[in-house]
Amino acid sequence: MLELLAKERRARLAAERLLDQKSRELIEANRRLALHARSLSDQIVAQRTEAEGLKTGQSRAMAEAERAHWQALRAERRLWQALDSIDDGFALFDRGLRLVLANPVWARLWTGAEVLDPGTGYDAMLAAARAGGRLPPDLAPDWVARMRARLEDDTPAPVTVALADGRLIRLTERRGPEGDLACLARDVTDITRHQRDLEDARARAEAASRAKSAFLANMSHEIRTPMNGVVGMADLLCAGPLTEEQRLCAETIRSSGEALLAIINDVLDFSRIEADRMTLAPAPFDLERCIHEVMLLLGPSARDRGLSLMVDFDLFLPTRFVGDALRIRQVLTNLAGNAVKFTAAGHVLVRVTGIEQADSGTFDLHVTVEDTGIGIAAADVERIFDEFEQVEAAASRSFEGTGLGLAITRRLIALMGGEVWVDSVPGEGSCFGFRLSLPAAEPREERRQPALARPLARALVIDAQLLDRTILGRQLATFGIAPVLCADPEAAHALRQAAGAAPVDLVIADLAALPAEAAAMTATLARIASGLPVFLMAPPGQPLPEAIAAADPASAPAIAAMLPRPVLRSDLWRALSALAPAEAPAPATPPAEPSTPRRMRVLAAEDNRTNQLVFAKMVAGLAIDLAFAGDGLAALDRWRDWRPDLIFMDVSMPRMDGVAAARAIRAAEAAQGGHVPIVALTAHALDGDAEAILAAGMDRYMTKPLRRAAIVEAILAHAPDGAVPPLSAAPQAEPLAPDALLPPPAADENIPG
Ligand code: ADP
């Protein structure tokens, strides 16, 4: 029993131990379970949070996508509204020229309907338009093919298509980066009609302006021809013996006539510029000389007031440029003329400066005309360049003028691509200036002025023409050579002989100022030059006079250079630089055969009897043979059978005009050789004439009224070698005064400036 009890107790104890162990195991399992459960629940929480985050993100993305969708729809709607509302047709084709979209205007244009199906081909669209009668029936069969072919170009040129209803449609295309083609069709019917109307109006206006120009040209001729008679005859009267009262009358007639002609010229020039019919004729010319000529012509009026006229031409500039000398001279005459007119005391100075544009041979020239006159108030400065504007009120005018000078000046300079300006202080003076860019017409080397091989301190100049000797003096002065100016060999000789006279190093003599007779010429020159180098001035191309060439080299004057007249600074410089340090030997040429000299033959073609009379009087003192021809045909005949040495040819004559006659002569010469110098005489102030005249082969032209000085100068310039010198028979009682119209020599001939 006890054993049984013990056994039972043992069993119970074992059971209790087991239970205990099991319960511990259970507790441990429970703890683990709890831990696991917590981690699971943590995971669940985390995952739920994540899921919720995802959910909100997703709904935001959805909202955004929806908004974008609506925006896209709105943009598309707007685009369509825009395309629908424009007046132009618009279409987009893909790379294969199939329609992507088109607005109703485009669709209507080709089909008449509001829509055009996407996918429609470009050719099909045009073919349908044609078949539907929207295009004119007379189109070429390959029209559609050509329209399509033009689209093969990357940037097709715009094209205008006429519709059957008369509308004109301009098609413009642009290719996009994907190869798409955006097409625009614009109705240009109204614009085109308007343009046509404008063009018609312009053509009518141009025709009217041409008619006006022609009228002006005729008027100019009609007025100038009789004025030529008036001024020319008055000029001759003035040159003859007159009582004081008669001289006053004659001079008034002459100056009034000239003033009237100046006004006519101004009005004509202005109308011409206004009608855009003023053309420029650029050619090489000497700007420095042009300025001196203007100044010399203003000399008498300046001298009357005791004004000094000065020129300051930049020494380092070339003097020869390519430009329209006639027009530049006109501008200079206007500005310098005004300066003299509005200046009571002091000076007028023309200054030329400039710089070369980057070694291009073209110079930016800056020309100013400065005076010490009445000046212009600031308020008036603006308007004086307008036509018919003068500072003074018409009623109180004390200065003559049309008020056109500055208007013409400004327009001329603008035509030449430059500009004009003025600075002025009332009571102190004005400075008018203009800027022009002109190409130089002389090689660069001639502009450099190195030291001369032969140092020259003083040069003796013998020239009967005041203008020429003054300019030559200026030119010598720019080379640092002091000029000694004489009008004739006697004065020069006297000067050389005068006690205490400064020695000269060079003699420059005009051939025309020397005795014509061969022996006398060489003797005179040899006497004056006595071993010094001599430059002879003569018309271009004239060879060394035979008399000198034939003279004994031991006693003959040393002719170092022949300078063509008018002497240009560049030619003079060349001749000076060529002077050897030692005296150059006299050129030796074989003596020429003496021959009986004949007289120079001059033909004047002029239909107007009065002008013939004026002409005959003007050349009356010359040893020439003069013949007249009443029209171009007669001139041509006379040229054929008489072979004149020089022809003066009036431009407008009956039967055959001067231009046609000159052309005929030049054509004949082309076949048989020779070249007779032809000087055109024109009453037309209008230009374009100048071009026609020169184009016809005439060598130069003179505008009427004719001047005795100019006629004589032309005759002397063209006197042939071996003929009796035209001046040689000048009667003593009525000596020719080739520079009669130039200012009389001043008391001293100092070079202005
Ligand atoms: P015109 O000299 O024929 O009257 P312009 O057009 O040449 O006509 O000149 C217009 C006006 O400008 C002149 O009337 C004058 O009042 C003024 N003017 C021009 N140049 C000068 C000057 N150098 N000094 C003062 N006034 C001037």
Short mmCIF file of C-alpha atoms and ligand atoms in Angstrom, two decimals, residues 266 334-335 338-343 369 371 373-376 380 383-392 397 399-409 422 424 429-432, ligand 1:
data_model
loop_
_atom_site.label_atom_id
_atom_site.label_comp_id
_atom_site.label_asym_id
_atom_site.label_seq_id
_atom_site.Cartn_x
_atom_site.Cartn_y
_atom_site.Cartn_z
CA ASP A 266 18.29 127.24 -110.05
CA ASN A 334 26.39 128.11 -103.64
CA LEU A 335 28.07 127.92 -100.25
CA ASN A 338 26.44 132.88 -99.94
CA ALA A 339 29.43 133.34 -97.63
CA VAL A 340 30.63 136.28 -99.74
CA LYS A 341 27.10 137.66 -100.12
CA PHE A 342 26.38 137.66 -96.39
CA THR A 343 29.79 138.91 -95.23
CA VAL A 369 33.01 127.18 -95.93
CA ASP A 371 32.70 133.27 -93.12
CA GLY A 373 29.42 137.53 -91.89
CA ILE A 374 26.01 138.29 -90.42
CA GLY A 375 25.41 134.74 -89.16
CA ILE A 376 22.06 133.00 -88.79
CA ASP A 380 16.32 130.06 -88.69
CA ARG A 383 14.49 126.30 -92.34
CA ILE A 384 17.18 127.83 -94.53
CA PHE A 385 17.73 124.47 -96.21
CA ASP A 386 14.08 124.39 -97.27
CA GLU A 387 13.12 125.64 -100.70
CA PHE A 388 12.32 129.34 -101.13
CA GLU A 389 13.36 130.06 -97.51
CA GLN A 390 15.34 133.13 -96.66
CA VAL A 391 16.04 134.54 -93.24
CA GLU A 392 14.92 138.04 -94.07
CA ARG A 397 15.13 142.06 -98.20
CA PHE A 399 20.10 140.51 -100.34
CA GLU A 400 19.23 139.09 -103.71
CA GLY A 401 18.53 135.42 -104.25
CA THR A 402 15.84 132.87 -104.91
CA GLY A 403 16.16 130.96 -101.66
CA LEU A 404 16.82 127.83 -103.69
CA GLY A 405 20.60 127.60 -103.36
CA LEU A 406 20.75 125.74 -100.06
CA ALA A 407 17.76 123.53 -100.91
CA ILE A 408 19.59 122.46 -104.08
CA THR A 409 22.85 122.10 -102.17
CA VAL A 422 25.70 124.63 -90.58
CA SER A 424 26.44 129.84 -86.96
CA GLY A 429 29.69 134.34 -88.87
CA SER A 430 28.64 131.00 -90.27
CA CYS A 431 30.33 127.77 -91.11
CA PHE A 432 28.57 125.61 -93.69
P1 ADP B 1 19.49 132.67 -101.44
O1 ADP B 1 20.91 132.90 -101.09
O2 ADP B 1 19.25 132.60 -102.89
O3 ADP B 1 18.55 133.56 -100.74
P2 ADP B 1 19.92 130.12 -100.20
O4 ADP B 1 19.05 128.90 -100.16
O5 ADP B 1 21.26 129.97 -100.75
O6 ADP B 1 19.09 131.21 -100.96
O7 ADP B 1 20.02 130.66 -98.73
C1 ADP B 1 18.87 130.75 -97.94
C2 ADP B 1 19.03 131.77 -96.87
O8 ADP B 1 19.96 131.31 -95.89
C3 ADP B 1 19.61 133.08 -97.34
O9 ADP B 1 18.62 133.91 -97.90
C4 ADP B 1 20.16 133.64 -96.05
O10 ADP B 1 19.12 134.23 -95.29
C5 ADP B 1 20.65 132.40 -95.32
N1 ADP B 1 22.10 132.18 -95.50
C6 ADP B 1 22.69 131.32 -96.37
N2 ADP B 1 24.03 131.37 -96.26
C7 ADP B 1 24.32 132.27 -95.33
C8 ADP B 1 25.55 132.77 -94.74
N3 ADP B 1 26.76 132.33 -95.13
N4 ADP B 1 25.45 133.71 -93.77
C9 ADP B 1 24.23 134.15 -93.38
N5 ADP B 1 23.06 133.73 -93.88
C10 ADP B 1 23.08 132.80 -94.82
#
